[in-house]
Amino acid sequence: MLWNLPFITVVVLTFIGLVTVLLKKNIIKILLGINILESAVNLFIVALGYREGGVAPIFTLAPSELMVLPTPQALVLTSIVIGVATSALVLSFAMVLQKKYGTVDIDKIRRLHG
Amino acid sequence: MRMSKIVRTAADILYPAILIFGLYVVAHGHLTPGGGFQGGAVIATGGALVIVAYNYKEVTGWLKKNVLMGQEVIGLFGFIGVGLLALAFGQVFFFNYLAGSGSLFGMPVPYGINPGELNTAGVLPLMNFAVGIEVWGGLTIVILYMLSGLEKEGC
Amino acid sequence: MTIIDFVFINAPALLVAIPLFAAFLCPVIGKISSMVRNLWVMGMMLVTAAVAFILAYRVLATGPVLYVFGAAAANLAIPLDSGGIPIRIIFTVDAMSAFMDIICAIVGISVLLYSLSSESRNSSLEGYYTLFFLMIAGVFGMVSTGDFFNFFVFLEILSLASAGMIAYRIDGGLAVEAALKYFILSTLGAIFVLFAIGIYYGQYNALNIAMIAQRMQFTMLDKIALVLLVAALAMKCGAVPLHFWTPDAYSMAPSSVTAFLVVASQASLYGLFRVVFTIYNITMNCVTVGWVIIIFGVLSMVVGVTMAIPQKDIKRLMAYHAVSQTGYMLLGVGVGLAVLGNTTLTSAFGFMAMEGGIFHIFNHAMYKGLLFLTAGAIFYRIGTRDLNKMGGLGHTMKYTMIFFMIGALAIAGIPPFNGFASKLMIYESVYLFNPLLAIIAMVVSILTLASFVKVFHSVFMGPKLPEYADVKEAPLPMLIGMGILAAIVILFGLFPQPVVDILVAPAAHALADQGGYIASVLGGA
């Protein structure tokens, strides 16, 4: 049961993230929900690489030769960078919307419809 | 909106230290955890510290947007240039033509657990530097633009 | 080694490297003067299109092309000491990828010529051209790659650059609202794709598409991954019921960007087909998944065209028609998928349905791009998109009217334009599968014609209005850009059979042939 703890955390974080994105009305809170979802998926991918008793996959002054897989860590690094770019873009959109519409409530930003 | 003298002095002293630590993380990317993006983000955080401590007019006196944009272009051009140089040497795109060759970063990597040699891994430290400079410029420009939007609102 | 040999061998890498190189140097060159920047972007786009055509010629002549990044030789897919696993990033260009490359190259050249004059009134154009080249690199990378995580990275590059370009003219905040809707939905879709990649990696310890396809056993986790991928990629291409971003994003973007967003949506459609045909093929229950895609297609067709009829904004109307035409592609390829397990039915009409769907991708990019560019030319001259305010433009904008007529007849499926050729293939094969679907498709086609007759009449016919008395024809670069697309619409409508034989049929066979794809990457292992 204890070995499944990372995966249980992934499910809980995904649920929290989805609820935040779907139910909150402020753009900044929706962005935080997207960040929580990204953290959940990154944790999922890193937890897949675990091998029992392994250490970090770096040869510089390593304690032993039994290491966890290095590929998921490269994938997660790319994903974190994409998350940073996503956050920067949504925050810039929120800034411009605040200036033009006067609000960041998505219920009120509805001039395009039909 | 300047902060008090204690905060400003602390930011002045800490910024070069953060800068050197960030460059250390960038330079040792092929031996320890780190590399281009992580080191660049650390340096940009140092820039954010200075921006928080001083107000916008003073900060734009030192961190100029043109210089940062120039850094971005140099970093990106360096990255793709190193990849395209492999094509000029007749190899495959992104081939590591400096590894094990005895020139710039060309010492052969020792096998197994070792204390870490800086002179190895060929093209990788060059790409790390290019990405580090690019991320430094890019993230600092993003923070500066968001700060400029704040100043215009007057809040 | 001559230049042609060099380009021949390294073409898949140059296809992504040259647009990135052009994008990264645009800000610096833009500071010199605007004439130098125009020459730079036009030159780089022509070089990229030339590389795309050379690569397509090589693939259609000699079979799938492999390009391994960072290896000792360009086709050393499996390193000698890795135990039979391809561990590097591989670009696998087979006939379907080459088909999408050709579409992107042609539309890219036309859109760039068009935007040289349509954007000349705006300032700070370095950002525009940088993001444009990033979009081009994203589409080329998405359709040429053979590694699933690389597909995700290019998908994100494409959606980030597209969101930036949709919000380019801030337009009092309306364009930013549209871009925000598009981007949040797009990010949710990309997170689902990453989840599916994690599921594949955890089970099969492989990220290469051919490797996952070889090791695929259809477990419960694979079913979850299939659902996540189909949902995310159908959202990205604008299928109902996930189409809500399409009218806002297509109408608020600058017109040249909208014409390229159509190609971006079709690149996601290519991703959907790659997942369903190459990774899963017959290990899953083809009939069920085929029927799900057919239902998506029929819903898109009907909802698209019925929502398009009461619209007053010309680009919003065209965006709903884009949703409707995506339904045709999904219907055609869905029928091909549903009969994939049954070889007699497949050779009877399955391949014709897939060829119809794939040919419709090409035709749709051409005539929809042409229609959006004409709407942009009208907006450039008058400054409004509201159909109630327009009228009598046929007197002065004669070439724009002719191009609009060609596009409208092509989308309604009237011979001799190219829409007729692909729609006829879809009607024939879908009728043999289930007659009701073919009848729905034909009714939708009639409604499309009705909608465009309304638009044509209200924009171009009627007396000259006094407020548009001094409206001139669109500028010459715009007319040349539109002319390239119109010429292809007419040409492919007059001679569809050579096109189907040379371009479309190899693409359909390459898509359905999972064993051939795996053998070309792993060398028959």
mmCIF file of C-alpha atoms in Angstrom, chain C residues 177-340:
data_model
loop_
_atom_site.group_PDB
_atom_site.id
_atom_site.type_symbol
_atom_site.label_atom_id
_atom_site.label_comp_id
_atom_site.label_asym_id
_atom_site.label_seq_id
_atom_site.Cartn_x
_atom_site.Cartn_y
_atom_site.Cartn_z
ATOM 1 C CA GLU C 177 -10.713 36.650 -24.945
ATOM 2 C CA ALA C 178 -10.794 34.316 -27.950
ATOM 3 C CA ALA C 179 -7.135 33.414 -27.486
ATOM 4 C CA LEU C 180 -7.676 32.731 -23.772
ATOM 5 C CA LYS C 181 -10.534 30.302 -24.515
ATOM 6 C CA TYR C 182 -8.468 28.527 -27.167
ATOM 7 C CA PHE C 183 -5.379 28.319 -25.006
ATOM 8 C CA ILE C 184 -6.953 26.980 -21.820
ATOM 9 C CA LEU C 185 -8.766 24.209 -23.725
ATOM 10 C CA SER C 186 -5.607 23.463 -25.658
ATOM 11 C CA THR C 187 -3.523 23.169 -22.481
ATOM 12 C CA LEU C 188 -6.038 20.781 -20.908
ATOM 13 C CA GLY C 189 -5.858 18.633 -24.043
ATOM 14 C CA ALA C 190 -2.068 18.627 -23.973
ATOM 15 C CA ILE C 191 -2.063 17.531 -20.312
ATOM 16 C CA PHE C 192 -4.270 14.574 -21.277
ATOM 17 C CA VAL C 193 -1.838 13.673 -24.077
ATOM 18 C CA LEU C 194 1.047 13.750 -21.594
ATOM 19 C CA PHE C 195 -0.912 11.453 -19.272
ATOM 20 C CA ALA C 196 -1.364 8.974 -22.107
ATOM 21 C CA ILE C 197 2.374 9.167 -22.902
ATOM 22 C CA GLY C 198 3.074 8.370 -19.244
ATOM 23 C CA ILE C 199 0.777 5.332 -19.423
ATOM 24 C CA TYR C 200 2.555 4.054 -22.547
ATOM 25 C CA TYR C 201 5.999 4.617 -21.054
ATOM 26 C CA GLY C 202 5.128 2.862 -17.814
ATOM 27 C CA GLN C 203 3.828 -0.229 -19.583
ATOM 28 C CA TYR C 204 6.165 -0.656 -22.573
ATOM 29 C CA ASN C 205 9.297 1.344 -21.620
ATOM 30 C CA ALA C 206 9.303 2.939 -25.088
ATOM 31 C CA LEU C 207 8.462 6.341 -26.543
ATOM 32 C CA ASN C 208 8.944 5.548 -30.213
ATOM 33 C CA ILE C 209 5.650 5.117 -32.079
ATOM 34 C CA ALA C 210 6.833 2.009 -33.924
ATOM 35 C CA MET C 211 8.081 0.449 -30.674
ATOM 36 C CA ILE C 212 4.772 1.093 -28.864
ATOM 37 C CA ALA C 213 2.908 -0.323 -31.848
ATOM 38 C CA GLN C 214 5.018 -3.469 -31.816
ATOM 39 C CA ARG C 215 4.597 -4.072 -28.103
ATOM 40 C CA MET C 216 0.937 -3.124 -27.868
ATOM 41 C CA GLN C 217 -1.328 -5.491 -25.976
ATOM 42 C CA PHE C 218 -4.713 -3.945 -25.494
ATOM 43 C CA THR C 219 -4.862 -3.864 -21.661
ATOM 44 C CA MET C 220 -7.223 -1.793 -19.512
ATOM 45 C CA LEU C 221 -4.658 1.008 -19.220
ATOM 46 C CA ASP C 222 -4.363 1.148 -23.000
ATOM 47 C CA LYS C 223 -8.094 1.672 -23.249
ATOM 48 C CA ILE C 224 -7.786 4.649 -20.903
ATOM 49 C CA ALA C 225 -4.911 6.021 -22.984
ATOM 50 C CA LEU C 226 -6.961 5.623 -26.169
ATOM 51 C CA VAL C 227 -9.877 7.556 -24.695
ATOM 52 C CA LEU C 228 -7.618 10.355 -23.460
ATOM 53 C CA LEU C 229 -5.850 10.669 -26.806
ATOM 54 C CA VAL C 230 -9.006 10.619 -28.922
ATOM 55 C CA ALA C 231 -10.640 13.244 -26.693
ATOM 56 C CA ALA C 232 -7.624 15.560 -26.652
ATOM 57 C CA LEU C 233 -6.865 15.365 -30.378
ATOM 58 C CA ALA C 234 -10.517 15.670 -31.397
ATOM 59 C CA MET C 235 -10.680 18.825 -29.277
ATOM 60 C CA LYS C 236 -7.646 20.238 -31.035
ATOM 61 C CA CYS C 237 -9.122 19.762 -34.496
ATOM 62 C CA GLY C 238 -12.493 21.262 -33.755
ATOM 63 C CA ALA C 239 -14.838 18.276 -33.789
ATOM 64 C CA VAL C 240 -18.214 18.530 -32.083
ATOM 65 C CA PRO C 241 -18.828 18.432 -29.084
ATOM 66 C CA LEU C 242 -15.501 20.129 -28.384
ATOM 67 C CA HIS C 243 -15.699 22.837 -31.015
ATOM 68 C CA PHE C 244 -16.511 25.894 -28.913
ATOM 69 C CA TRP C 245 -13.175 27.584 -29.392
ATOM 70 C CA THR C 246 -13.394 27.464 -33.198
ATOM 71 C CA PRO C 247 -15.719 30.368 -34.061
ATOM 72 C CA ASP C 248 -14.119 32.778 -31.610
ATOM 73 C CA ALA C 249 -10.518 31.949 -32.467
ATOM 74 C CA TYR C 250 -10.974 31.828 -36.248
ATOM 75 C CA SER C 251 -12.918 35.092 -36.389
ATOM 76 C CA MET C 252 -10.702 37.182 -34.130
ATOM 77 C CA ALA C 253 -7.339 36.212 -35.564
ATOM 78 C CA PRO C 254 -5.802 38.156 -38.470
ATOM 79 C CA SER C 255 -6.944 36.494 -41.692
ATOM 80 C CA SER C 256 -3.584 35.146 -42.724
ATOM 81 C CA VAL C 257 -3.262 33.460 -39.336
ATOM 82 C CA THR C 258 -6.746 31.944 -39.669
ATOM 83 C CA ALA C 259 -5.843 30.347 -42.972
ATOM 84 C CA PHE C 260 -2.856 28.752 -41.260
ATOM 85 C CA LEU C 261 -4.874 27.733 -38.167
ATOM 86 C CA VAL C 262 -6.869 25.497 -40.505
ATOM 87 C CA VAL C 263 -3.632 23.653 -41.360
ATOM 88 C CA ALA C 264 -2.787 23.449 -37.647
ATOM 89 C CA SER C 265 -6.160 21.824 -36.899
ATOM 90 C CA GLN C 266 -5.516 19.315 -39.652
ATOM 91 C CA ALA C 267 -2.132 18.480 -38.189
ATOM 92 C CA SER C 268 -3.984 17.440 -35.008
ATOM 93 C CA LEU C 269 -6.312 15.387 -37.200
ATOM 94 C CA TYR C 270 -3.206 13.685 -38.609
ATOM 95 C CA GLY C 271 -2.154 12.957 -35.008
ATOM 96 C CA LEU C 272 -5.534 11.349 -34.303
ATOM 97 C CA PHE C 273 -5.213 9.114 -37.363
ATOM 98 C CA ARG C 274 -1.646 8.178 -36.478
ATOM 99 C CA VAL C 275 -2.703 7.092 -32.972
ATOM 100 C CA VAL C 276 -5.746 5.133 -34.092
ATOM 101 C CA PHE C 277 -4.262 3.468 -37.188
ATOM 102 C CA THR C 278 -0.584 2.972 -36.431
ATOM 103 C CA ILE C 279 -0.422 2.439 -32.686
ATOM 104 C CA TYR C 280 -3.578 0.410 -32.221
ATOM 105 C CA ASN C 281 -4.665 -0.918 -35.613
ATOM 106 C CA ILE C 282 -6.499 -4.211 -35.200
ATOM 107 C CA THR C 283 -5.563 -4.927 -31.583
ATOM 108 C CA MET C 284 -8.510 -2.807 -30.507
ATOM 109 C CA ASN C 285 -12.142 -3.215 -31.451
ATOM 110 C CA CYS C 286 -12.083 -1.387 -34.795
ATOM 111 C CA VAL C 287 -15.815 -1.296 -35.280
ATOM 112 C CA THR C 288 -16.556 0.471 -31.996
ATOM 113 C CA VAL C 289 -13.846 3.093 -32.323
ATOM 114 C CA GLY C 290 -14.712 3.544 -35.996
ATOM 115 C CA TRP C 291 -18.332 4.189 -35.116
ATOM 116 C CA VAL C 292 -17.315 6.693 -32.406
ATOM 117 C CA ILE C 293 -15.308 8.645 -35.000
ATOM 118 C CA ILE C 294 -18.211 8.411 -37.445
ATOM 119 C CA ILE C 295 -20.591 9.831 -34.819
ATOM 120 C CA PHE C 296 -18.152 12.700 -34.184
ATOM 121 C CA GLY C 297 -18.058 13.305 -37.924
ATOM 122 C CA VAL C 298 -21.812 13.325 -38.441
ATOM 123 C CA LEU C 299 -22.396 15.592 -35.431
ATOM 124 C CA SER C 300 -19.728 18.014 -36.682
ATOM 125 C CA MET C 301 -21.234 18.151 -40.148
ATOM 126 C CA VAL C 302 -24.773 18.816 -38.973
ATOM 127 C CA VAL C 303 -24.044 21.161 -36.060
ATOM 128 C CA GLY C 304 -21.493 23.098 -38.091
ATOM 129 C CA VAL C 305 -23.738 23.878 -40.990
ATOM 130 C CA THR C 306 -26.861 24.617 -38.955
ATOM 131 C CA MET C 307 -24.982 27.031 -36.687
ATOM 132 C CA ALA C 308 -23.449 28.698 -39.730
ATOM 133 C CA ILE C 309 -26.695 29.736 -41.394
ATOM 134 C CA PRO C 310 -27.845 32.488 -38.981
ATOM 135 C CA GLN C 311 -24.417 34.088 -38.520
ATOM 136 C CA LYS C 312 -23.833 37.746 -39.294
ATOM 137 C CA ASP C 313 -20.067 37.887 -39.014
ATOM 138 C CA ILE C 314 -18.457 36.603 -42.184
ATOM 139 C CA LYS C 315 -15.467 34.935 -40.560
ATOM 140 C CA ARG C 316 -17.559 33.309 -37.837
ATOM 141 C CA LEU C 317 -19.729 31.811 -40.546
ATOM 142 C CA MET C 318 -16.691 30.444 -42.339
ATOM 143 C CA ALA C 319 -15.373 29.050 -39.046
ATOM 144 C CA TYR C 320 -18.568 27.042 -38.507
ATOM 145 C CA HIS C 321 -18.208 25.749 -42.059
ATOM 146 C CA ALA C 322 -14.669 24.647 -41.182
ATOM 147 C CA VAL C 323 -16.149 22.569 -38.326
ATOM 148 C CA SER C 324 -18.619 21.077 -40.760
ATOM 149 C CA GLN C 325 -15.962 20.116 -43.306
ATOM 150 C CA THR C 326 -13.855 18.509 -40.571
ATOM 151 C CA GLY C 327 -16.863 16.256 -40.083
ATOM 152 C CA TYR C 328 -16.490 15.014 -43.658
ATOM 153 C CA MET C 329 -12.881 14.005 -43.045
ATOM 154 C CA LEU C 330 -13.780 12.226 -39.814
ATOM 155 C CA LEU C 331 -16.663 10.427 -41.548
ATOM 156 C CA GLY C 332 -14.519 9.206 -44.420
ATOM 157 C CA VAL C 333 -11.644 7.923 -42.324
ATOM 158 C CA GLY C 334 -14.018 6.568 -39.648
ATOM 159 C CA VAL C 335 -15.696 4.359 -42.243
ATOM 160 C CA GLY C 336 -12.258 3.173 -43.323
ATOM 161 C CA LEU C 337 -11.408 2.338 -39.704
ATOM 162 C CA ALA C 338 -14.671 0.504 -39.032
ATOM 163 C CA VAL C 339 -14.033 -1.992 -41.839
ATOM 164 C CA LEU C 340 -10.317 -2.367 -41.168
#
